[in-house]
XYZ file of N, CA and C in Angstrom:
378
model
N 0.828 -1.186 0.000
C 0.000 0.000 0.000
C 0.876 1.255 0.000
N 0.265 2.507 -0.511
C 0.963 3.590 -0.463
C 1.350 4.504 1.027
N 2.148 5.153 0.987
C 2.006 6.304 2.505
C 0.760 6.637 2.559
N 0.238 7.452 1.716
C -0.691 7.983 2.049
C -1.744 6.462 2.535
N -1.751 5.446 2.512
C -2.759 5.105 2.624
C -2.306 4.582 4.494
N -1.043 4.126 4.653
C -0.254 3.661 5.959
C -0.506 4.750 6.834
N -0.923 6.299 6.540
C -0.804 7.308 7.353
C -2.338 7.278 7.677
N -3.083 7.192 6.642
C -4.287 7.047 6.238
C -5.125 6.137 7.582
N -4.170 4.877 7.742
C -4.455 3.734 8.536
C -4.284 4.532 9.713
N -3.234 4.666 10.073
C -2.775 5.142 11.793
C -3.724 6.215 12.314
N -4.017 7.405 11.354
C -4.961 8.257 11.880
C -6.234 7.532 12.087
N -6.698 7.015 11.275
C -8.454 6.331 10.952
C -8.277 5.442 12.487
N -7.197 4.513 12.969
C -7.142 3.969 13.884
C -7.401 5.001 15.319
N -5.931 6.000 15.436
C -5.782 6.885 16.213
C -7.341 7.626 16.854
N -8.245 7.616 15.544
C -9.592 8.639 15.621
C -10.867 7.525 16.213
N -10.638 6.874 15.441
C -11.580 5.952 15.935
C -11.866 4.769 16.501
N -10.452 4.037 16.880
C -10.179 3.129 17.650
C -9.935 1.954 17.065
N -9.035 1.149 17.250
C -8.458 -0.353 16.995
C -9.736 -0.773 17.251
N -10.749 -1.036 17.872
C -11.638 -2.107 17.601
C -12.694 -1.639 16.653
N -13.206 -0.138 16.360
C -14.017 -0.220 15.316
C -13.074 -0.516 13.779
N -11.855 0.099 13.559
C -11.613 -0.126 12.376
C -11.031 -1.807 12.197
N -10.799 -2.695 12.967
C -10.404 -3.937 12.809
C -11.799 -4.349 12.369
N -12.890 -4.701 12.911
C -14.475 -5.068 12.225
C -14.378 -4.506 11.081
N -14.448 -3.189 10.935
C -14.317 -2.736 9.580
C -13.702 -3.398 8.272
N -12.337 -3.692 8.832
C -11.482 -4.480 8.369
C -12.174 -5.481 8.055
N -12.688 -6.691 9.202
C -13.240 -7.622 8.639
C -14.114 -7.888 8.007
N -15.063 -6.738 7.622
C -15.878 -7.115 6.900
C -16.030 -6.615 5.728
N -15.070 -6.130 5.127
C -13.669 -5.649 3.828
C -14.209 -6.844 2.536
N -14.634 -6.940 1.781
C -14.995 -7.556 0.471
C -13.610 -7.390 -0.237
N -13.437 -8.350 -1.678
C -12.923 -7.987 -2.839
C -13.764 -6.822 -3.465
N -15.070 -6.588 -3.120
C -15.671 -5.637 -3.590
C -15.777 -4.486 -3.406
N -15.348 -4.092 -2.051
C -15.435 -2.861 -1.474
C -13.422 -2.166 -1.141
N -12.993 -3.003 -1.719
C -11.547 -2.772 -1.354
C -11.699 -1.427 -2.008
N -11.508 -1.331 -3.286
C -11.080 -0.072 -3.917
C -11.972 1.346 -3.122
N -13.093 0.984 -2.537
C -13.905 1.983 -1.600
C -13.258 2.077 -0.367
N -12.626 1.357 0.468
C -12.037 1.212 1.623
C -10.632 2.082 1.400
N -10.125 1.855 0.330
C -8.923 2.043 0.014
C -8.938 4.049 -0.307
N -9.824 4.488 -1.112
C -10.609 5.550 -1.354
C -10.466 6.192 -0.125
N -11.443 6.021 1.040
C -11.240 6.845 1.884
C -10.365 6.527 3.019
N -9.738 5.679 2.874
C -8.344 5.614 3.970
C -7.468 6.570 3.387
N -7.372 6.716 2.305
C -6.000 7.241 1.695
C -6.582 8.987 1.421
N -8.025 9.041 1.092
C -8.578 10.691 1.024
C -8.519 11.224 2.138
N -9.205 10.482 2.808
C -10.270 10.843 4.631
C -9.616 10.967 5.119
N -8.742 9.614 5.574
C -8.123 9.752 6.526
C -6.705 10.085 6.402
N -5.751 9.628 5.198
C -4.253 9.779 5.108
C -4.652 11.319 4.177
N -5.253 12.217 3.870
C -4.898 13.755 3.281
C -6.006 14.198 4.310
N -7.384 14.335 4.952
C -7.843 15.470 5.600
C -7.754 15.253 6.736
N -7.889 13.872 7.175
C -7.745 14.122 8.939
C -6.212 14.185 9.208
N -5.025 13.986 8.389
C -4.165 13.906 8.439
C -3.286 15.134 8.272
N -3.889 15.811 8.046
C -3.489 17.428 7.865
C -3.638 18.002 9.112
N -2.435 18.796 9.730
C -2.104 19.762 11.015
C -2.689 21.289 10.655
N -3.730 21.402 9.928
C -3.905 22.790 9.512
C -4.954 22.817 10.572
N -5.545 22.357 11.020
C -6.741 22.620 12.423
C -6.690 21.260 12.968
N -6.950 21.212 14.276
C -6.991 20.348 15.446
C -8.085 19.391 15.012
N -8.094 18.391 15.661
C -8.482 17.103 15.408
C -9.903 17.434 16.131
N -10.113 18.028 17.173
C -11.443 18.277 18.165
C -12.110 18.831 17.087
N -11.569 19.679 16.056
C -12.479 21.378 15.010
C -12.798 19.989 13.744
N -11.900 18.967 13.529
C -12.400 18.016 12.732
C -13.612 17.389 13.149
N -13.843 17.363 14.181
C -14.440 16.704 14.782
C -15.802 17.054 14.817
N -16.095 18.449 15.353
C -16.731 18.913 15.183
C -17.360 19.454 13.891
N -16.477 19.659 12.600
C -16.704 20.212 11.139
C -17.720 18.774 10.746
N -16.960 17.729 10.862
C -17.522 16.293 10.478
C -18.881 16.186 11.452
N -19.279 16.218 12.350
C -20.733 15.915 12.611
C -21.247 17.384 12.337
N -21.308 18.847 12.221
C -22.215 19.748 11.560
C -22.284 19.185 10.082
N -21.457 18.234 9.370
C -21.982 18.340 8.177
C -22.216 17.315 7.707
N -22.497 16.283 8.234
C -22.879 14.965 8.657
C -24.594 15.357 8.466
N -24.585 15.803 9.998
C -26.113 16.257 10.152
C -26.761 17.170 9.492
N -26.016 18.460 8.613
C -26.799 19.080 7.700
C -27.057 18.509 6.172
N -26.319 17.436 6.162
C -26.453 16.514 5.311
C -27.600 15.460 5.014
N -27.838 15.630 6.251
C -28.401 13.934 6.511
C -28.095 12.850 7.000
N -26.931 13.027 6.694
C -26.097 11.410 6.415
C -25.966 11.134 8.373
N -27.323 10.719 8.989
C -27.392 10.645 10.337
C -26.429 9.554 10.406
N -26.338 8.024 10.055
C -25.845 6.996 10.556
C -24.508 7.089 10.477
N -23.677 7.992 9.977
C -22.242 7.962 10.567
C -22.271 8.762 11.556
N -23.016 9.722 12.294
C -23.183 10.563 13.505
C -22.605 9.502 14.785
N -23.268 8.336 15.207
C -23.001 7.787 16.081
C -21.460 7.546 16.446
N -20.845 6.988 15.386
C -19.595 6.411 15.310
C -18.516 7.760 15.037
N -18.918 8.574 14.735
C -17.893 10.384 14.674
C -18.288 11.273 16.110
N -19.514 10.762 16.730
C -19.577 10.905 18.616
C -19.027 10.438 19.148
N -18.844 9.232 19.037
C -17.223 7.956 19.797
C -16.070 8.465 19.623
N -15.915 8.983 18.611
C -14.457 9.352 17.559
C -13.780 10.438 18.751
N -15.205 11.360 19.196
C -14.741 12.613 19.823
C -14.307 12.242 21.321
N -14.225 11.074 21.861
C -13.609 10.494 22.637
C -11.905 10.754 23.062
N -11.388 10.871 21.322
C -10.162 10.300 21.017
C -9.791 11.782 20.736
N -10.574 12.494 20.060
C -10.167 13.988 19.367
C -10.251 15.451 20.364
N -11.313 15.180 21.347
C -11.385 16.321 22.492
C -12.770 17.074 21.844
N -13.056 16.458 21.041
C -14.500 17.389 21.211
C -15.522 17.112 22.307
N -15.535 18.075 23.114
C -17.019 17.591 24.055
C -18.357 17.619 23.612
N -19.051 17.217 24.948
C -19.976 17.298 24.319
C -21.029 18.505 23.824
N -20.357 19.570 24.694
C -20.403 20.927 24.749
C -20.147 21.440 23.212
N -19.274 21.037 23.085
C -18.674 21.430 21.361
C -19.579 20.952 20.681
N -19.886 19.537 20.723
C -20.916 19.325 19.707
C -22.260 19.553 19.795
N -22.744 19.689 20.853
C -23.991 20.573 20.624
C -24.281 22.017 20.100
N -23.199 22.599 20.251
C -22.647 23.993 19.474
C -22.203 23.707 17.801
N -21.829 22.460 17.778
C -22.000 22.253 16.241
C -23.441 22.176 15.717
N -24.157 21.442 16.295
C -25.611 20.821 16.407
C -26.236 22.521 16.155
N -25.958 23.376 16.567
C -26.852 24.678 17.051
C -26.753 25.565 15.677
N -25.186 25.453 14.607
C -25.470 25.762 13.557
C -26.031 24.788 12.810
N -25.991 24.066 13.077
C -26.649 23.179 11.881
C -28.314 23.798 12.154
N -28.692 23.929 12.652
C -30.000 24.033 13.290
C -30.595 25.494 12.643
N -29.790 26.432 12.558
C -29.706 27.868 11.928
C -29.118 28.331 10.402
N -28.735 27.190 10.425
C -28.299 27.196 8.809
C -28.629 26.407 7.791
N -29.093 24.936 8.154
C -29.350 24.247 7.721
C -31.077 23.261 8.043
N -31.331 23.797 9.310
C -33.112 23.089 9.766
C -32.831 22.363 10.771
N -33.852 23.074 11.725
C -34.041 22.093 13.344
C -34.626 20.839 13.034
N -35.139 20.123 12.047
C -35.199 18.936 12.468
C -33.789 18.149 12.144
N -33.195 18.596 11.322
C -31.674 17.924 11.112
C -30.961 17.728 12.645
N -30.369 19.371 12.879
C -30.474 19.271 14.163
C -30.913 18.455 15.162
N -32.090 18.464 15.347
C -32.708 17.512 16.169
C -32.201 16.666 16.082
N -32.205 15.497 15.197
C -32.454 14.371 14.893
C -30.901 14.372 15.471
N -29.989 14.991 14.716
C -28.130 14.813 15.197
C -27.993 14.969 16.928
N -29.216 15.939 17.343
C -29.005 15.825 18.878
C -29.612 14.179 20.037
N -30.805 13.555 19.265
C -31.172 12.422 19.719
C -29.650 11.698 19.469
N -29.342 11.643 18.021
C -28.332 10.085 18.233
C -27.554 10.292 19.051
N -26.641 11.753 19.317
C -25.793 12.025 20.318
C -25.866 12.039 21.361
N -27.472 11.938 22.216
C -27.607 11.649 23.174
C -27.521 9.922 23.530
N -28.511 9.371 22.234
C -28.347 7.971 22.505
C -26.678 7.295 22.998
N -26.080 7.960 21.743
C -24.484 7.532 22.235
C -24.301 7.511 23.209
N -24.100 8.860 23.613
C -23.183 9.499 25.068
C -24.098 7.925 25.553
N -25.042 8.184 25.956
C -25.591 6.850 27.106
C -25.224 5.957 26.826
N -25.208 5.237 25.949
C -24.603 3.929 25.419
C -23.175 3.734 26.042
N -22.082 4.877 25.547
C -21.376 4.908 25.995
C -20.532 5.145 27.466
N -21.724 5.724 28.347
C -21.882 5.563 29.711
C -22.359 4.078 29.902
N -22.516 3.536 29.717
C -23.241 2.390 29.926
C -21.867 1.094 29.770
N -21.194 1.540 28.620
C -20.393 0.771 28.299
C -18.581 0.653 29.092
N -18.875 1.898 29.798
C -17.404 2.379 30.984
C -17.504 1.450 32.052
């Protein structure tokens, strides 16, 4: 594999933990390689891998636009992430608050339920 994709690995690990990206791993197709491969080497080895802003402001950029997106079901697993990165939960409800003003309170909303579900889950799981 390339650097970018080895750097790619260590951050994606670093952010989100040896046990979600090992599952990940395992459940890796011949089919989905070139997709796996895609955003290890974009995502994670060129933007999260870049020192131009802190890993917490990633953190936070990635669930406001997650949730003004739509795209709710990676919300859960980029709330865990902020474990590793320093976003609180303070921060992300302040992400949550533009999304809400720029983009529609039910988006919002909806990004504030899963983040609550988490956090508990994840109390649950300490």
């Amino acid at each position: 594999m390339s650097d970018r994709y080895d750097k790619g690995m260590e951050v994606r690990r670093s952010v989100l933990g040896d046990a979600h990206v090992d599952r990940a791993e395992a459940a890796k197709t011949e089919a989905d390689v070139p997709f796996q491969t895609l955003i290890t080497e974009g995502a994670w080895g060129n933007v999260w891998a870049s020192d131009a802003i802190s890993r917490r402001e990633r953190s936070m950029l990635t669930l406001a636009l997650l949730a003004a997106m739509g795209n709710f079901e990676e919300i859960p697993m980029h709330i865990r992430a902020c474990a590793q990165t320093g976003a609180s939960q303070s921060d992300i409800i302040e992400a949550f608050q533009h999304v809400a003003i720029y983009c529609g309170v039910p988006k919002a909303n909806h990004a504030i339920k899963l983040a609550k579900q988490t956090w508990a889950e994840m109390e649950l799981e300490d």
